[in-house]
PDB file of C-alpha atoms in Angstrom:
ATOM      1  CA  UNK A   1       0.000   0.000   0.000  1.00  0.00           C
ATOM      2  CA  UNK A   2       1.245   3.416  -1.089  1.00  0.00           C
ATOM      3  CA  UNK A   3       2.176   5.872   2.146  1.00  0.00           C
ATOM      4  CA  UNK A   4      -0.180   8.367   0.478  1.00  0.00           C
ATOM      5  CA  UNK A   5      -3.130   6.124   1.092  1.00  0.00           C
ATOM      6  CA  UNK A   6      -1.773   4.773   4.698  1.00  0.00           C
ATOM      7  CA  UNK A   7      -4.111   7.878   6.435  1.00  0.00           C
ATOM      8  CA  UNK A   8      -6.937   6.679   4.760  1.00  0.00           C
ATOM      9  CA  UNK A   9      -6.538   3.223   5.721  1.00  0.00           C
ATOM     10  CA  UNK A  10      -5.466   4.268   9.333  1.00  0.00           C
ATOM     11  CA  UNK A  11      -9.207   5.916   9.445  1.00  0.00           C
ATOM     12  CA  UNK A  12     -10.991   3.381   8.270  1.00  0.00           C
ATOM     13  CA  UNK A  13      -9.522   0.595  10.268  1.00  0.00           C
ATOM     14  CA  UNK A  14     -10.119   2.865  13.258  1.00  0.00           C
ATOM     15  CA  UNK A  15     -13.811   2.945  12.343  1.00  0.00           C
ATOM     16  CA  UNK A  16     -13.923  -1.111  12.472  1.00  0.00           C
ATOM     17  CA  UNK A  17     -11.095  -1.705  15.746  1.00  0.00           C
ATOM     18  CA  UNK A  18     -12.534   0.493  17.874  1.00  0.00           C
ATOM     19  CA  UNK A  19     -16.522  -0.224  18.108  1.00  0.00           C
ATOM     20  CA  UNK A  20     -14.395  -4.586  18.127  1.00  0.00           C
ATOM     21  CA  UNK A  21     -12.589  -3.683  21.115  1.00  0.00           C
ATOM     22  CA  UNK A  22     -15.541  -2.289  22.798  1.00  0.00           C
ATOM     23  CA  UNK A  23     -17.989  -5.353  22.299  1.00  0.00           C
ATOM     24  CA  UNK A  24     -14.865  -7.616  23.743  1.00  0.00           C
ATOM     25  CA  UNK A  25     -14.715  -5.539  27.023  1.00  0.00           C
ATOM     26  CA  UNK A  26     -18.666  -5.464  27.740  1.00  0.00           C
ATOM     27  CA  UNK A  27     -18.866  -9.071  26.628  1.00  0.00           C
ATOM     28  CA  UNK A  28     -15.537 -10.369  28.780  1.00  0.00           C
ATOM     29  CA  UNK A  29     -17.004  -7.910  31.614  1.00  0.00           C
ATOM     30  CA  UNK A  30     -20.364  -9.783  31.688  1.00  0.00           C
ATOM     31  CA  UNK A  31     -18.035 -13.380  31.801  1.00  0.00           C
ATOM     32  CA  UNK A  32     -18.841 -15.077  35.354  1.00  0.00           C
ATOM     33  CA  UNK A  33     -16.584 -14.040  37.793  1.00  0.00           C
ATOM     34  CA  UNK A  34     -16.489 -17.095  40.493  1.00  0.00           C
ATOM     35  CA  UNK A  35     -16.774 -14.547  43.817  1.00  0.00           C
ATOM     36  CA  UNK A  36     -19.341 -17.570  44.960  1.00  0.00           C
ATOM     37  CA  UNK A  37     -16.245 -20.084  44.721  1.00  0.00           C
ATOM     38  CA  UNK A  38     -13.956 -17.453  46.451  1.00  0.00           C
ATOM     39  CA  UNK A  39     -11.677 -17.556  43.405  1.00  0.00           C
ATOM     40  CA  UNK A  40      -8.531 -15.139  43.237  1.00  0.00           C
ATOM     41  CA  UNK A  41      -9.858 -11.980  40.842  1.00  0.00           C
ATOM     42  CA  UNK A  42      -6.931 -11.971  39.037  1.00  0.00           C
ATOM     43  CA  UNK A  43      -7.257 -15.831  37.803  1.00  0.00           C
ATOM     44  CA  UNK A  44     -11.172 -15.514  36.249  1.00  0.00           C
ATOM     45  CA  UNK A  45     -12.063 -16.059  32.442  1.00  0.00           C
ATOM     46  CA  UNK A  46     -12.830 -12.581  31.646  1.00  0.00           C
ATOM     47  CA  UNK A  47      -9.705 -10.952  32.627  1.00  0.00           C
ATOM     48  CA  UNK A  48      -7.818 -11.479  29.750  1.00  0.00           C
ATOM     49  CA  UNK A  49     -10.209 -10.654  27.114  1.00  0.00           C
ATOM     50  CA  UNK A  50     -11.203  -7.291  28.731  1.00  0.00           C
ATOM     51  CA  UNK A  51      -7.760  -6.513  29.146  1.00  0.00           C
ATOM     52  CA  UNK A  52      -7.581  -6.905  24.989  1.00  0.00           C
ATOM     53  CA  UNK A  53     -10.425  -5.408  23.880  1.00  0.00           C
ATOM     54  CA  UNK A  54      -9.176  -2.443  26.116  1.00  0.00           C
ATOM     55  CA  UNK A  55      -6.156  -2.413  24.554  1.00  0.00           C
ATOM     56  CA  UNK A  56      -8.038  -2.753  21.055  1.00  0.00           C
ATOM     57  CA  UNK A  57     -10.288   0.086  21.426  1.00  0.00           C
ATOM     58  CA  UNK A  58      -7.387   2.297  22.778  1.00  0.00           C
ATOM     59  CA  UNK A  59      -5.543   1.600  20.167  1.00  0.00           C
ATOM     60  CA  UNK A  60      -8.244   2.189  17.571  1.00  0.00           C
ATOM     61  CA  UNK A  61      -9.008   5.808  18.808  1.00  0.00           C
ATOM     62  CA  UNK A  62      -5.051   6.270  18.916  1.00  0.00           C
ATOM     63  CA  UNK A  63      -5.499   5.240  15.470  1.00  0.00           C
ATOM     64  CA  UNK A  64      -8.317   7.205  14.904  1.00  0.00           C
ATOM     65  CA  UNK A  65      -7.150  10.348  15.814  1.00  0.00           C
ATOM     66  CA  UNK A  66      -3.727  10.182  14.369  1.00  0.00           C
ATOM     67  CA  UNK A  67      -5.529   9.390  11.081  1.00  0.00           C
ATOM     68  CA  UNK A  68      -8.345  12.405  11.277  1.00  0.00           C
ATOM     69  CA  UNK A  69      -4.715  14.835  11.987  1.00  0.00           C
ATOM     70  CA  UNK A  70      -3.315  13.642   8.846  1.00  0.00           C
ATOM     71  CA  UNK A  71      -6.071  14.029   6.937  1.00  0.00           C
ATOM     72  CA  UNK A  72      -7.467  10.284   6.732  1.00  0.00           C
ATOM     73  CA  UNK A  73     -11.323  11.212   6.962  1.00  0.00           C
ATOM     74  CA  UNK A  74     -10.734  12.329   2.746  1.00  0.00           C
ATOM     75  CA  UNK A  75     -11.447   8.938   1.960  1.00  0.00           C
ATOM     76  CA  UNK A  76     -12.083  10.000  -1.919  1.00  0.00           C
ATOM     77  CA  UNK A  77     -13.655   6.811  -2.757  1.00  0.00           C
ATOM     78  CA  UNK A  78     -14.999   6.495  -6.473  1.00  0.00           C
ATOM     79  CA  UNK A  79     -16.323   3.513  -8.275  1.00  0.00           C
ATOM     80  CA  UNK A  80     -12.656   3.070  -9.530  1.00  0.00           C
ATOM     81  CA  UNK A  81     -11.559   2.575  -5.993  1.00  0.00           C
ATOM     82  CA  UNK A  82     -13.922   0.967  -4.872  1.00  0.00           C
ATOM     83  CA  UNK A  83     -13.871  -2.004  -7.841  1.00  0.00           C
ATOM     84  CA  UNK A  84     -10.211  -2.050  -7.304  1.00  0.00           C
ATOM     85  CA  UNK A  85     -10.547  -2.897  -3.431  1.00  0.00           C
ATOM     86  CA  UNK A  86     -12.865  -5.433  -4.456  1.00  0.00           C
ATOM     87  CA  UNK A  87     -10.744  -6.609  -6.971  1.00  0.00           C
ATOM     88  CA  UNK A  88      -7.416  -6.950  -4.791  1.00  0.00           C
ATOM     89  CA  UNK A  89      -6.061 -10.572  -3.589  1.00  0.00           C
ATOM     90  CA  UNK A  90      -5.301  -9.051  -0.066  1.00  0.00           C
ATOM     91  CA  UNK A  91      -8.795  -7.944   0.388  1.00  0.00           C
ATOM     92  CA  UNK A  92     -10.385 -11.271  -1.156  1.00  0.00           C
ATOM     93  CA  UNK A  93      -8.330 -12.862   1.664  1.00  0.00           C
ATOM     94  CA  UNK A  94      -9.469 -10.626   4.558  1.00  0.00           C
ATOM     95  CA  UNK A  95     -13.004 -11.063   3.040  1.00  0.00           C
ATOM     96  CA  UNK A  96     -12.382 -14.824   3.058  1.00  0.00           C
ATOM     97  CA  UNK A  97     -10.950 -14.636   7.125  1.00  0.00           C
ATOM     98  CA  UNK A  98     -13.795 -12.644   8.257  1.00  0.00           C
ATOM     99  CA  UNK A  99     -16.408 -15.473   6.845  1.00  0.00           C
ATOM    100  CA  UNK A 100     -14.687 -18.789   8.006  1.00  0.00           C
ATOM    101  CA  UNK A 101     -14.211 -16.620  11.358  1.00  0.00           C
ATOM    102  CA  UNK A 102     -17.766 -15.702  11.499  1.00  0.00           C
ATOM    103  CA  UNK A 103     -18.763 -19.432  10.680  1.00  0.00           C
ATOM    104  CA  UNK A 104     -16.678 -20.452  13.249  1.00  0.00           C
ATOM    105  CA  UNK A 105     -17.992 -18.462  15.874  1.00  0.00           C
ATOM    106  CA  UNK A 106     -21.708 -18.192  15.253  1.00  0.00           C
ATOM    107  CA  UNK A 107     -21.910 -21.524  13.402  1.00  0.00           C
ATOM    108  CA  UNK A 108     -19.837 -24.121  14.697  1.00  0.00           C
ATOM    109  CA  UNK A 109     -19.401 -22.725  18.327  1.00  0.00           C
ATOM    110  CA  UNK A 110     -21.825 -24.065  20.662  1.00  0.00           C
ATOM    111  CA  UNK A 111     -23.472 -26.692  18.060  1.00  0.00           C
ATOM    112  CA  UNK A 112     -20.821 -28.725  17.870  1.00  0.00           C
ATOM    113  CA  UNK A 113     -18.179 -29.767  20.890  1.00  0.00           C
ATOM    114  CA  UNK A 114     -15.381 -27.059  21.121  1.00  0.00           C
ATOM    115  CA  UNK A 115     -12.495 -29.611  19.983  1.00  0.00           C
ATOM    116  CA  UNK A 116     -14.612 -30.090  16.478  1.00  0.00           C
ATOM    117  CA  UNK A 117     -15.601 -27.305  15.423  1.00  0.00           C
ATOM    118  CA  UNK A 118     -11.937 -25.666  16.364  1.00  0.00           C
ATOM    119  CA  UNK A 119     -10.086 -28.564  14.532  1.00  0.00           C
ATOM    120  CA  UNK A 120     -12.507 -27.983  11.428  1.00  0.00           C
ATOM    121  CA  UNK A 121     -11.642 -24.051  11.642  1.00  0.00           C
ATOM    122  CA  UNK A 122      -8.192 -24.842  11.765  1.00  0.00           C
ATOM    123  CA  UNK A 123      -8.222 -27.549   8.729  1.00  0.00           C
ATOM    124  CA  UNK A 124     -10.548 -25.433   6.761  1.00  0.00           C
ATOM    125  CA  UNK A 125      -8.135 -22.404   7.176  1.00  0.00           C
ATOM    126  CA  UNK A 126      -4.925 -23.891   6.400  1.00  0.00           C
ATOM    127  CA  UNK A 127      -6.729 -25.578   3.284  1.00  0.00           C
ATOM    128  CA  UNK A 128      -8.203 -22.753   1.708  1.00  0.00           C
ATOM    129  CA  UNK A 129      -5.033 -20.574   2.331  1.00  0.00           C
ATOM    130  CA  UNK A 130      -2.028 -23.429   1.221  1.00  0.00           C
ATOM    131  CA  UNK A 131      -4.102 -25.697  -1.260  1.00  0.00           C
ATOM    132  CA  UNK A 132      -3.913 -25.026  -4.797  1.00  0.00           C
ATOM    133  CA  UNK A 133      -6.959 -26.177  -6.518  1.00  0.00           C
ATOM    134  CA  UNK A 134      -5.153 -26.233  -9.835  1.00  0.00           C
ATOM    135  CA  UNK A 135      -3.339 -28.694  -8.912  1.00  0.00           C
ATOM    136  CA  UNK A 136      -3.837 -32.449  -8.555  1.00  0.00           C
ATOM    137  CA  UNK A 137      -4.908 -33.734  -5.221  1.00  0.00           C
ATOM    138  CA  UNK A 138      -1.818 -36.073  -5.607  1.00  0.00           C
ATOM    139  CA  UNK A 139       0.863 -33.373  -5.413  1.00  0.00           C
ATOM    140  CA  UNK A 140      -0.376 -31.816  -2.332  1.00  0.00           C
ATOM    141  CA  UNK A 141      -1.154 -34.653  -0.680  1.00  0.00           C
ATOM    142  CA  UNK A 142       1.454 -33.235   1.972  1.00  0.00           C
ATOM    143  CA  UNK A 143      -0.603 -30.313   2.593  1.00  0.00           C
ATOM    144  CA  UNK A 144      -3.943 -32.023   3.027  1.00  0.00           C
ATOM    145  CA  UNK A 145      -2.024 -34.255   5.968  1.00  0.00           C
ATOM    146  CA  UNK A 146      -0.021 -31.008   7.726  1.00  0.00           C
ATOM    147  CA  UNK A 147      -3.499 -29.235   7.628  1.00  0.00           C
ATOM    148  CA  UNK A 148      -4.934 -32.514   9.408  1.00  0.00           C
ATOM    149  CA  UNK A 149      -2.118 -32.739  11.856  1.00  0.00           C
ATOM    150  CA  UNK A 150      -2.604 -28.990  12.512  1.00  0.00           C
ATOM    151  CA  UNK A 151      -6.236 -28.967  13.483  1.00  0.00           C
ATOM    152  CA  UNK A 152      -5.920 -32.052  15.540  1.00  0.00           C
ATOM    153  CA  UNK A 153      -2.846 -30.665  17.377  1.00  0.00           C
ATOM    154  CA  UNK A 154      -4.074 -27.097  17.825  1.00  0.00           C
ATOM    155  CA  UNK A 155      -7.752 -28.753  18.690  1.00  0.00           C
ATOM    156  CA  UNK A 156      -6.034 -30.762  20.958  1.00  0.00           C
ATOM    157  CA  UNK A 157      -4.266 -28.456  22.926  1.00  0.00           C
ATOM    158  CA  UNK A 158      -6.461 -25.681  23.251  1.00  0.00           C
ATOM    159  CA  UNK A 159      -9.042 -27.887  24.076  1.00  0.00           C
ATOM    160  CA  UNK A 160      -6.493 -29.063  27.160  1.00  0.00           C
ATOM    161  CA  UNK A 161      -5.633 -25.602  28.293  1.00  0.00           C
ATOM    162  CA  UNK A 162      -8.707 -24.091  28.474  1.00  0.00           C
ATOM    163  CA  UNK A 163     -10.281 -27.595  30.515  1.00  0.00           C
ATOM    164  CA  UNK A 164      -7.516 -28.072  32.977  1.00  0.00           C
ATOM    165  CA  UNK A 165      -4.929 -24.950  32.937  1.00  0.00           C
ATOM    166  CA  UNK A 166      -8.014 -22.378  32.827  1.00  0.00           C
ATOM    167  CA  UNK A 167     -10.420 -24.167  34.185  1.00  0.00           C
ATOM    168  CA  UNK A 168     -13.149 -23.421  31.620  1.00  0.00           C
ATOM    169  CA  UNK A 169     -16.085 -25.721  30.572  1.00  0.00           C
ATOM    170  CA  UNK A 170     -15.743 -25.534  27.022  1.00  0.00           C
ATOM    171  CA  UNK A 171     -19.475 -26.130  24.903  1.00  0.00           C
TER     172      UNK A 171
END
């Protein structure tokens, strides 16, 4: 991306990060909190995400600001722009991130147990990012297996740290 255009990015990413990081830190503040179990403050679920999303939405009106004094808010979008942004491989791959996410999250999560539905995200990511569907299934053959040993070793130990490191019943 050209410098020129880095103000107008800066703005618009502020637009998206900041409102983000909000939603984490009312949804991580409204996480239970254990006081019933007499558990330390400092060890309960929600700690960590609020601490994030504060960090996100700080960041994001940093962001924002820094962008509006530069003169980021000129977003002089056109129909030539705008096709173009469409048009671009990195945005086809945010695009792309943002659905499987979403799937993952308001699909999968909650339907299926935790260990699935994370070791499906994780296979599904790593195939549509490394595989080459131009090419024969043969030749990639090592992908298809490095994307299964992925999701079952990510799945695996996420699953693990968040049952008996964090303590969290996972759905």
């Amino acid at each position: 991306m050209k410098e020129s255009n880095m103000a107008r990015a800066d703005f618009v990413t502020s637009i998206f990060l900041t409102p983000f990081g909000l939603f984490i830190l009312i949804v991580s503040l409204k996480m239970p909190r254990f006081e019933e179990q007499n558990v330390n403050p400092y060890s309960v679920p929600g700690i960590l995400p609020a601490f994030l999303g504060a960090v996100i939405t700080l960041m994001g009106i940093i962001l924002f600001v820094r962008s509006i004094r530069q003169g980021g808010f000129r977003l002089g979008i056109g129909k030539k722009e705008l096709i173009g942004f469409f048009k671009d491989q990195s945005s086809r791959r945010i695009f792309l991130t943002l659905i499987i996410s979403l799937l993952y999250g308001l699909v999968f999560l909650g339907r299926i147990p935790f260990y699935l539905a994370t070791g499906l995200f994780v296979f599904a990511f790593v195939m549509i990012f490394e595989y080459q569907f131009k090419e024969s299934f043969a030749r990639q053959r090592k992908k298809v297996l490095i994307a299964l040993i992925m999701a079952i070793l990510v799945s695996g130990s996420v699953t693990a740290v968040f049952r008996y490191v964090f303590l969290v019943n996972l759905p």
